[in-house]
mmCIF file of C-alpha atoms in Angstrom:
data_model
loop_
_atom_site.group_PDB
_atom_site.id
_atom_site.type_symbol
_atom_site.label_atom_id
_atom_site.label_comp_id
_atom_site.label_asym_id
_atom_site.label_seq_id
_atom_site.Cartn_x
_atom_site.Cartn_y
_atom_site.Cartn_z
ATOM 1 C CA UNK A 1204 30.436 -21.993 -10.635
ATOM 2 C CA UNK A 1205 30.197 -18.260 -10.323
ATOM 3 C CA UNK A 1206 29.357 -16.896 -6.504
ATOM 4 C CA UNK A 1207 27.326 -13.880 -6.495
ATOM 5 C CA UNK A 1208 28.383 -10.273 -5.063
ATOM 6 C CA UNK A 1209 26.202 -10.901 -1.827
ATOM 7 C CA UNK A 1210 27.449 -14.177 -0.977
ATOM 8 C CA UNK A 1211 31.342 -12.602 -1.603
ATOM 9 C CA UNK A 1212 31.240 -9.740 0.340
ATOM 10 C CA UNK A 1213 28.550 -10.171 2.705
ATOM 11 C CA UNK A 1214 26.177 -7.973 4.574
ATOM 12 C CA UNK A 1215 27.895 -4.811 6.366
ATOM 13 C CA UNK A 1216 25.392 -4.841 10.191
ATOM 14 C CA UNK A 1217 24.663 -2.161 12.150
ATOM 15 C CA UNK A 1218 24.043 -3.747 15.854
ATOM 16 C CA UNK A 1219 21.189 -2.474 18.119
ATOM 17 C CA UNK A 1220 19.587 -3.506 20.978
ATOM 18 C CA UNK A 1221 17.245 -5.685 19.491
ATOM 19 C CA UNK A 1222 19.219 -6.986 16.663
ATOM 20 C CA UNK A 1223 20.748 -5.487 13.941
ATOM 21 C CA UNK A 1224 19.904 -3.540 10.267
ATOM 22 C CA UNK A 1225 21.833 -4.012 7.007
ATOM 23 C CA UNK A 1226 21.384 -2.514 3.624
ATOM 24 C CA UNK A 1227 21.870 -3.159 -0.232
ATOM 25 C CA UNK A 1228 21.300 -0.991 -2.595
ATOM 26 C CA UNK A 1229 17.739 -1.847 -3.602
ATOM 27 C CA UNK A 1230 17.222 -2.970 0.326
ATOM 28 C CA UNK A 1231 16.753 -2.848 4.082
ATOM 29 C CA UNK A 1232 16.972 -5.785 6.218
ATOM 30 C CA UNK A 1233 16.236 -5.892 9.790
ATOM 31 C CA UNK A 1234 17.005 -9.049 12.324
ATOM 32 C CA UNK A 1235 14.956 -8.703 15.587
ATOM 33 C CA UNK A 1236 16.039 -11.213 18.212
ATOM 34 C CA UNK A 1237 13.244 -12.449 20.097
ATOM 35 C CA UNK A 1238 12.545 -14.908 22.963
ATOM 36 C CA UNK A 1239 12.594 -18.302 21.690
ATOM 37 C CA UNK A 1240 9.004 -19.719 21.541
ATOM 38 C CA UNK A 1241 7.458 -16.417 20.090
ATOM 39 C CA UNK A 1242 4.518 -17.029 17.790
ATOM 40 C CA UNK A 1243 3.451 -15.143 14.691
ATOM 41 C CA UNK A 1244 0.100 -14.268 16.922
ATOM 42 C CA UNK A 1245 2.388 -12.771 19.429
ATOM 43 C CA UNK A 1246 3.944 -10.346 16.595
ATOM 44 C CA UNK A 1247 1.975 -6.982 15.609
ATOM 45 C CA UNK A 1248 4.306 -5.493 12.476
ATOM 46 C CA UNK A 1249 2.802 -2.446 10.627
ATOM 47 C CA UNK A 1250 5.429 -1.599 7.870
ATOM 48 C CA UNK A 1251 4.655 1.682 5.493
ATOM 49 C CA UNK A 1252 6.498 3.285 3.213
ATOM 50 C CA UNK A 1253 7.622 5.740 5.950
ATOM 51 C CA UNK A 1254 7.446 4.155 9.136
ATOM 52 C CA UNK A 1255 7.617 0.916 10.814
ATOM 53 C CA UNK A 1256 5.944 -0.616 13.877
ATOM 54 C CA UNK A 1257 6.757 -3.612 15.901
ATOM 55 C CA UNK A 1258 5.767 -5.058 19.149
ATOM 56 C CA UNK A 1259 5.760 -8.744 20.561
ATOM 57 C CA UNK A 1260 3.160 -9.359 23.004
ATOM 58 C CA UNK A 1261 2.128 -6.285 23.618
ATOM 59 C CA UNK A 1262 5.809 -4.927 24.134
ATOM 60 C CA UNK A 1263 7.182 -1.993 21.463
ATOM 61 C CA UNK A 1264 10.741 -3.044 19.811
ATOM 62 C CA UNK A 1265 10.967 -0.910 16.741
ATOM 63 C CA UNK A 1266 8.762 2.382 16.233
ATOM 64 C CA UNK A 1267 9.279 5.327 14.465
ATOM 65 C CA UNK A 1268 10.058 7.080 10.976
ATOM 66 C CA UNK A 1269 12.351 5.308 8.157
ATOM 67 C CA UNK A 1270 15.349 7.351 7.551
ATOM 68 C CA UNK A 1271 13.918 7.626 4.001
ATOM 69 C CA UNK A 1272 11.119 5.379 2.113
ATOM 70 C CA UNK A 1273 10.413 2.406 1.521
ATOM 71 C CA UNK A 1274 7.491 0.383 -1.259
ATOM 72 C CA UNK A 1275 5.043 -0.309 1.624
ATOM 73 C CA UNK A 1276 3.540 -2.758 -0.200
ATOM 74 C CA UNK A 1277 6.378 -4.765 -0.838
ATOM 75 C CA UNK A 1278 7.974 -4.815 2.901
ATOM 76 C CA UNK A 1279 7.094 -7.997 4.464
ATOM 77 C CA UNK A 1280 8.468 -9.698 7.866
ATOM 78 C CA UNK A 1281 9.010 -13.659 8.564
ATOM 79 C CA UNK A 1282 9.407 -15.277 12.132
ATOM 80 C CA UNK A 1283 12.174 -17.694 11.573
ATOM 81 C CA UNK A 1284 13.253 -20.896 14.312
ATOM 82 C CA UNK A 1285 10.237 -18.899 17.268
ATOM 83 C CA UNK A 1286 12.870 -16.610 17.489
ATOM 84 C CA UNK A 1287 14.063 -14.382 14.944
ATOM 85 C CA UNK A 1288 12.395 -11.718 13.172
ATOM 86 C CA UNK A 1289 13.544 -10.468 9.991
ATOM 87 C CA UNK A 1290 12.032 -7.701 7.895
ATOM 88 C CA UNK A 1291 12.883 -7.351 4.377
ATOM 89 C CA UNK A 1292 12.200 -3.710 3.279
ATOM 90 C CA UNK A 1293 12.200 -2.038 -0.585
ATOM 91 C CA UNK A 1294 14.097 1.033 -1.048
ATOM 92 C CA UNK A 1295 11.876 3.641 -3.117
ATOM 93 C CA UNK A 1296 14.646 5.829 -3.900
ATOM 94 C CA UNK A 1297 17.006 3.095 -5.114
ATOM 95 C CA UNK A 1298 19.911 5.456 -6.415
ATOM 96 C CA UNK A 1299 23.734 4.357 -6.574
ATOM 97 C CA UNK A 1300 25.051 5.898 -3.019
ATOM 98 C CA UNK A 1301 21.658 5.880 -1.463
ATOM 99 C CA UNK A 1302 22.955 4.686 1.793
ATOM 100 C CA UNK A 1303 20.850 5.325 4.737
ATOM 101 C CA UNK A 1304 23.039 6.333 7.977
ATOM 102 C CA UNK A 1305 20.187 4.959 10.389
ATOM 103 C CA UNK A 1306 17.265 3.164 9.948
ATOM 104 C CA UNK A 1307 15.130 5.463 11.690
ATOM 105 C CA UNK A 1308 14.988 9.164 11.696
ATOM 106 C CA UNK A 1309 16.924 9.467 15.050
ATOM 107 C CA UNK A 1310 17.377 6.061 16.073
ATOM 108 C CA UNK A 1311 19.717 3.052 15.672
ATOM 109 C CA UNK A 1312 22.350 4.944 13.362
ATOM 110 C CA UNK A 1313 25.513 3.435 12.263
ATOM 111 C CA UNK A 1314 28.959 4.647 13.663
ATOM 112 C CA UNK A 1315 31.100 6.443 11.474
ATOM 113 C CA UNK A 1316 33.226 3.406 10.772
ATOM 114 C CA UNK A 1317 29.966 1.012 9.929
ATOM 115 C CA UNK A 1318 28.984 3.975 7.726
ATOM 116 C CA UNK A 1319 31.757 4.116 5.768
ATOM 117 C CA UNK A 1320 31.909 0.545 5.493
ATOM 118 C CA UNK A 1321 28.080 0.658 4.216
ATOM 119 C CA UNK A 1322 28.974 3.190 2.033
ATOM 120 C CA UNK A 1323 31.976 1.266 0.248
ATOM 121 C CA UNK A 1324 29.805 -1.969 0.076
ATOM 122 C CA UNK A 1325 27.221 0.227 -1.723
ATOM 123 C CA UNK A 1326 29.932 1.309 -4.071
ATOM 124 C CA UNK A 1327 30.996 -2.098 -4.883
ATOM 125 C CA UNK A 1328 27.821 -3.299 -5.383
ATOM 126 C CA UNK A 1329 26.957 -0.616 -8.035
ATOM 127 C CA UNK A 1330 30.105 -1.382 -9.796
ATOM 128 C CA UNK A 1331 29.671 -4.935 -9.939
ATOM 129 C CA UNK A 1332 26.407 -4.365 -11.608
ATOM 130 C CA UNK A 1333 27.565 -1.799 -13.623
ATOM 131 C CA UNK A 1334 30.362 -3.852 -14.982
ATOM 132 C CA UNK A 1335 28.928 -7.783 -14.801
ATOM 133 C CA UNK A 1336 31.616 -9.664 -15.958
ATOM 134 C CA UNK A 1337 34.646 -7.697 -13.672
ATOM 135 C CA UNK A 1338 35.355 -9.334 -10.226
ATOM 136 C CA UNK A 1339 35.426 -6.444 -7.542
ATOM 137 C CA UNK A 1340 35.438 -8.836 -4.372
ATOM 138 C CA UNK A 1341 39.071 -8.025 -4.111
ATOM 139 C CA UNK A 1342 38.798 -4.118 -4.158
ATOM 140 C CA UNK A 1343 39.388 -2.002 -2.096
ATOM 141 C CA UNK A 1344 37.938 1.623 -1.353
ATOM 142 C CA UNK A 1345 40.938 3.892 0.170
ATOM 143 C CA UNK A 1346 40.583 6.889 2.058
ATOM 144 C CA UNK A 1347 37.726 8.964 3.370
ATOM 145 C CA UNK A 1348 34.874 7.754 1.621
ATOM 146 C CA UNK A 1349 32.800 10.995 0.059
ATOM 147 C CA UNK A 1350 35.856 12.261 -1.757
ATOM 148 C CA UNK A 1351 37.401 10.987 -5.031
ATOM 149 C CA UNK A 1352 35.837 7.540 -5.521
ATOM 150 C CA UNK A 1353 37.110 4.126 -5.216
ATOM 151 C CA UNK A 1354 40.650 2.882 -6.240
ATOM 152 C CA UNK A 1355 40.676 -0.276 -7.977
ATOM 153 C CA UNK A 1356 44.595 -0.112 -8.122
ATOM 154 C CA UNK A 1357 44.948 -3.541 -6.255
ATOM 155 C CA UNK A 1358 42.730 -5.916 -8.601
ATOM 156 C CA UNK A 1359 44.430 -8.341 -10.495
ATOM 157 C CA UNK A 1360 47.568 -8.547 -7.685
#
């Protein structure tokens, strides 16, 4: 039984204080922790294709500008166990390499070494659409990302 890409190389996370923000190439996800016991009536989410708003009972967690946009009308959030929030997001501009550095304009960015790590999942992702039947979950992107491309040298060893 074949696994797919996702399941092999899992989610790269970008840790804030609330949680924590991965991407895909099609995709944002966002993970708000929340006090166990929170109800959906306690949750106020406003998602747009630009910008994002989330408070639980009355308190902000997440406001402010998407580092680029989103499909509003496909963004939707779940509460999971009373205490989880997670907030699955569409990328409009769904381009091989389109990885966002933060999720907001400003706010919550990843480090340079989450980044880069992003950035190579992207990569691997693309090619393992790009080239369906080839397994990639054992390559390996060398060197500064941003320069040459990936090196596929160790596959197969």
């Amino acid at each position: 039984m074949s696994v797919n890409f996702e399941e092999r190389s899992g989610p790269v996370p970008c840790q804030t204080p609330w949680g924590q923000w991965y991407q895909t190439m099609e995709e944002v996800f966002i993970e708000v922790q929340v006090l166990p016991g929170t109800r959906a009536k306690d949750i106020k989410c406003h998602l747009g294709s630009k910008a994002v708003s989330l408070s639980v009972k009355g308190q902000d967690i997440l406001k402010g500008k998407f580092f680029d946009c989103t499909v509003s009308d496909e963004g939707i959030w779940t509460l999971e166990d009373k205490k989880l929030i997670r907030i699955v997001l569409m990328k409009s501009n769904r381009e091989a390499g389109n990885c966002w550095p933060s999720l907001l304009e400003g706010q919550y960015s990843a480090d340079a070494w989450v980044q880069d790590q992003m950035q190579q999942k992207l990569t691997l992702e693309r090619f393992q659409r790009e080239n369906p039947g080839f397994d990639f979950s054992g390559a390996n992107i060398t060197g500064n990302y941003g320069g040459g491309g990936p090196d596929f040298s160790n596959l197969g060893k």
